[in-house]
Amino acid sequence: MKYVLVSGGVISGVGKGIIASSTGLLLKTIGLRVTSIKIDPYINIDAGTMSPIEHGEVYVTDDGGEMDLDLGNYERYLLTTLTRDHNITTGKIYQHVIERERIGQYLGKTVQVVPHITNAIQDWIERVAKIPVDDSGAEPDVCIIELGGTVGDIESAPFIHAVSQLQRRAGRGNYAQIHVSYVPVLPPGPGGEQKTKPTQRAVSDVRSAGLNPDLIACRCEQPLEKSTIEKIANMCQMDRKQVIAVHNVSTTYHVPLLLERQKLLNTLSDLLDLTSVQLPTQRIEQGGKMWKNWVDLAHSQDHLRDTVSIALVGKYTSLHDAYTSLSKAFEHSAMHCRKKLKIIWVDSSHLEDETLEGAPAEFHKAWHDVCTADGVCVPGGFGTRGTLGMIKAITWARTKKVPYLGICLGMQLAVIEYARNVLGIEDAGSEELHPNAKNHAIVYMPEVDKTKLGGTMRLGKHPCIFQPGTEWSRLRALYGSAPQILERHRHRYEVNPEMVDQIEAAGLSFVGKDVKGERMEIVEIRDHPWFVGAQYHPEYLSRVLQPSKTVLGFFAAAAGCLDEVTQTISKDA
């Protein structure tokens, strides 16, 4: 097994995840099987109970793992299927060690951070690195490990010690480290000086912590000057080729191209002795085709003129990372449709009458954004705040025939909106949002433990069956003749089964249900250009080279090319 560790210094959020994913992509394009592991030093067992505003979105894997959003980058770039164990947290490691201690696995020894915690981390990495992550079912050749946070954080110390020891376990020629640093420009803007001192200090810190980077990836708002690169190499006792410049580009999909032009693959091949890995011709050809498709998509975005605007009406829009997978899914669909994407971030609470009274400018701006958008999307979320504004946006999209996509909460609110405004059930509501309502269109799933939050939802991949008589469905047409689809879920509420017949009789069709036909998965309106609600999260399975068909259909409808896209997919199938 070959390992590539990606660590960070100077500041967090500098782009380790994109650089790690891009590195993995380049390795995959030469035929290697690549897996990835994300280390998060926080004490939480997983990201399931974290606020999206604080930590960004919670990403969900096939097996129901709730984890850091960077795992989504790996899956989207590498076309892999990761597991809950591919995300390591302090909480998981300590829980694992304590459970072993309780049953006497350590034979009476005093359990300590070194060696017990650090050994457990290494054992975990070596075990998970061997898990197959693609359709071949074969063990990966290379494992990309991203160390979250910045080197020097107190909580990172056991992990730094562990990955330092892992280098010795792996052996010479099987381990390389990329340290991502930040090069600020002072004063900011053109003409400012590129400051190398933070990177010099970051490299000094990481070396004093026991790690020895083989490459420095320097992030900067603008291309690094030759003199800056040479100074960093000189002051950090490295060759010029060991300093990789990663400046801001038009889209993150250009980052792999940027790394490729600087011959990152050649350098990694020398460090990891990649020529010793025997690769079948078929895998090399597949990798080459993957790279060609990636380059074509990345370059195509630079020459597009037609823009499609999507109003994303949510409650966490103050932090765009809260909807990372969804915004990326829109990007994938835009590239497929050869359109430029403009996401309009609308705080749903600004659509409510209370905002009109207290902040009329925000109210009118929010409604202008919704009314002028080519499509309206209401994503998932929890809690009552802003849900009335979401319902109002749904009413607009339904009555004005504007393409609409509701995901999880957005699907449930579409059912409530329809029950209220079409069926005339004024107090139709949700057990979560409207506990005192007499008519709950949305109810707790019976198996949910209401006393806990973490890990109690319906999580992971579950099948959805298209129902007989729904051949008219625009969404179903995108999936071809497949009677069922598999999508990832994250919810604890569902449509009230007792109200299904009444709602369908009024024109809101449940075109997709679970295997037993008891749980509603997809709603759709027949005489609408595109009005679809999905209980699942289609964004989790969207890939750069394989867009989610649910999101693609919505975007194509907003772009006015749904029929063309549907015909193309049917022809390819």
GROMACS .gro file of C-alpha atoms in nm, residues 229-382:
model
  154
  229ILE     CA    1   0.886   2.974  -0.530
  230GLU     CA    2   1.263   2.979  -0.528
  231LYS     CA    3   1.274   3.153  -0.190
  232ILE     CA    4   1.038   2.899  -0.034
  233ALA     CA    5   1.240   2.611  -0.176
  234ASN     CA    6   1.565   2.765  -0.053
  235MET     CA    7   1.445   2.856   0.296
  236CYS     CA    8   1.278   2.515   0.344
  237GLN     CA    9   1.577   2.319   0.210
  238MET     CA   10   1.386   2.172  -0.081
  239ASP     CA   11   1.430   2.138  -0.456
  240ARG     CA   12   1.235   2.372  -0.681
  241LYS     CA   13   1.017   2.084  -0.805
  242GLN     CA   14   0.906   2.013  -0.448
  243VAL     CA   15   0.720   2.346  -0.428
  244ILE     CA   16   0.379   2.329  -0.597
  245ALA     CA   17   0.196   2.656  -0.666
  246VAL     CA   18  -0.183   2.640  -0.634
  247HIS     CA   19  -0.334   2.978  -0.711
  248ASN     CA   20  -0.703   3.065  -0.742
  249VAL     CA   21  -0.862   2.936  -1.062
  250SER     CA   22  -1.201   2.986  -1.226
  251THR     CA   23  -1.336   2.659  -1.082
  252THR     CA   24  -1.195   2.395  -0.849
  253TYR     CA   25  -1.210   2.152  -1.143
  254HIS     CA   26  -0.903   2.329  -1.283
  255VAL     CA   27  -0.690   2.239  -0.978
  256PRO     CA   28  -0.600   1.890  -1.113
  257LEU     CA   29  -0.492   2.054  -1.439
  258LEU     CA   30  -0.280   2.301  -1.243
  259LEU     CA   31  -0.108   2.019  -1.054
  260GLU     CA   32  -0.060   1.814  -1.370
  261ARG     CA   33   0.115   2.102  -1.548
  262GLN     CA   34   0.366   2.116  -1.260
  263LYS     CA   35   0.442   1.745  -1.308
  264LEU     CA   36   0.308   1.638  -0.970
  265LEU     CA   37   0.262   1.285  -1.102
  266ASN     CA   38   0.628   1.259  -1.198
  267THR     CA   39   0.737   1.371  -0.852
  268LEU     CA   40   0.499   1.131  -0.676
  269SER     CA   41   0.610   0.850  -0.905
  270ASP     CA   42   0.968   0.901  -0.789
  271LEU     CA   43   0.870   0.929  -0.422
  272LEU     CA   44   0.639   0.626  -0.424
  273ASP     CA   45   0.815   0.411  -0.681
  274LEU     CA   46   0.492   0.390  -0.881
  275THR     CA   47   0.669   0.224  -1.174
  276SER     CA   48   0.685  -0.090  -0.961
  277VAL     CA   49   0.304  -0.118  -0.957
  278GLN     CA   50   0.187  -0.357  -1.230
  279LEU     CA   51  -0.111  -0.204  -1.413
  280PRO     CA   52  -0.328  -0.383  -1.672
  281THR     CA   53  -0.361  -0.205  -2.006
  282GLN     CA   54  -0.736  -0.174  -1.960
  283ARG     CA   55  -0.699   0.026  -1.636
  284ILE     CA   56  -0.446   0.257  -1.797
  285GLU     CA   57  -0.682   0.318  -2.090
  286GLN     CA   58  -0.976   0.381  -1.854
  287GLY     CA   59  -0.766   0.629  -1.658
  288GLY     CA   60  -0.666   0.809  -1.977
  289LYS     CA   61  -1.029   0.836  -2.087
  290MET     CA   62  -1.128   0.967  -1.745
  291TRP     CA   63  -0.863   1.238  -1.765
  292LYS     CA   64  -0.968   1.342  -2.116
  293ASN     CA   65  -1.332   1.375  -2.004
  294TRP     CA   66  -1.225   1.577  -1.700
  295VAL     CA   67  -1.012   1.817  -1.905
  296ASP     CA   68  -1.290   1.865  -2.160
  297LEU     CA   69  -1.545   1.946  -1.889
  298ALA     CA   70  -1.311   2.184  -1.707
  299HIS     CA   71  -1.222   2.377  -2.021
  300SER     CA   72  -1.579   2.386  -2.149
  301GLN     CA   73  -1.684   2.600  -1.851
  302ASP     CA   74  -1.447   2.876  -1.963
  303HIS     CA   75  -1.628   2.933  -2.293
  304LEU     CA   76  -1.995   2.924  -2.191
  305ARG     CA   77  -2.223   3.225  -2.208
  306ASP     CA   78  -2.577   3.107  -2.127
  307THR     CA   79  -2.639   3.136  -1.753
  308VAL     CA   80  -2.902   2.946  -1.555
  309SER     CA   81  -2.997   3.088  -1.217
  310ILE     CA   82  -3.108   2.863  -0.933
  311ALA     CA   83  -3.262   3.010  -0.618
  312LEU     CA   84  -3.148   2.792  -0.328
  313VAL     CA   85  -3.400   2.872  -0.056
  314GLY     CA   86  -3.258   2.743   0.272
  315LYS     CA   87  -3.202   2.822   0.636
  316TYR     CA   88  -2.822   2.784   0.649
  317THR     CA   89  -2.734   3.007   0.353
  318SER     CA   90  -2.503   3.224   0.566
  319LEU     CA   91  -2.246   2.943   0.526
  320HIS     CA   92  -2.238   2.805   0.173
  321ASP     CA   93  -2.048   2.496   0.293
  322ALA     CA   94  -2.376   2.388   0.455
  323TYR     CA   95  -2.492   2.293   0.103
  324THR     CA   96  -2.161   2.186  -0.052
  325SER     CA   97  -2.283   1.861  -0.210
  326LEU     CA   98  -2.590   2.029  -0.354
  327SER     CA   99  -2.402   2.324  -0.502
  328LYS     CA  100  -2.152   2.078  -0.651
  329ALA     CA  101  -2.437   1.869  -0.794
  330PHE     CA  102  -2.569   2.185  -0.963
  331GLU     CA  103  -2.221   2.242  -1.106
  332HIS     CA  104  -2.205   1.887  -1.240
  333SER     CA  105  -2.544   1.932  -1.409
  334ALA     CA  106  -2.446   2.272  -1.550
  335MET     CA  107  -2.132   2.123  -1.706
  336HIS     CA  108  -2.336   1.838  -1.854
  337CYS     CA  109  -2.586   2.085  -2.003
  338ARG     CA  110  -2.307   2.317  -2.121
  339LYS     CA  111  -2.446   2.610  -1.923
  340LYS     CA  112  -2.305   2.851  -1.670
  341LEU     CA  113  -2.447   2.823  -1.321
  342LYS     CA  114  -2.554   3.105  -1.093
  343ILE     CA  115  -2.669   3.001  -0.748
  344ILE     CA  116  -2.876   3.267  -0.573
  345TRP     CA  117  -2.856   3.210  -0.198
  346VAL     CA  118  -3.189   3.302  -0.038
  347ASP     CA  119  -3.237   3.297   0.338
  348SER     CA  120  -3.586   3.148   0.364
  349SER     CA  121  -3.674   3.356   0.670
  350HIS     CA  122  -3.636   3.670   0.456
  351LEU     CA  123  -3.942   3.559   0.256
  352GLU     CA  124  -4.166   3.578   0.563
  353ASP     CA  125  -4.394   3.867   0.658
  354GLU     CA  126  -4.202   3.938   0.979
  355THR     CA  127  -3.901   4.036   0.770
  356LEU     CA  128  -4.118   4.276   0.569
  357GLU     CA  129  -4.201   4.457   0.893
  358GLY     CA  130  -3.849   4.458   1.038
  359ALA     CA  131  -3.621   4.462   0.733
  360PRO     CA  132  -3.823   4.543   0.419
  361ALA     CA  133  -3.514   4.571   0.196
  362GLU     CA  134  -3.413   4.211   0.275
  363PHE     CA  135  -3.773   4.095   0.218
  364HIS     CA  136  -3.804   4.255  -0.124
  365LYS     CA  137  -3.458   4.141  -0.233
  366ALA     CA  138  -3.532   3.782  -0.132
  367TRP     CA  139  -3.858   3.780  -0.324
  368HIS     CA  140  -3.696   3.943  -0.626
  369ASP     CA  141  -3.434   3.667  -0.623
  370VAL     CA  142  -3.698   3.393  -0.608
  371CYS     CA  143  -3.925   3.547  -0.870
  372THR     CA  144  -3.649   3.605  -1.125
  373ALA     CA  145  -3.474   3.268  -1.087
  374ASP     CA  146  -3.496   3.000  -1.356
  375GLY     CA  147  -3.551   2.732  -1.093
  376VAL     CA  148  -3.626   2.707  -0.720
  377CYS     CA  149  -3.476   2.448  -0.486
  378VAL     CA  150  -3.560   2.392  -0.119
  379PRO     CA  151  -3.296   2.162   0.037
  380GLY     CA  152  -3.292   1.960   0.357
  381GLY     CA  153  -3.280   2.096   0.710
  382PHE     CA  154  -3.421   2.067   1.060
   0.00000   0.00000   0.00000
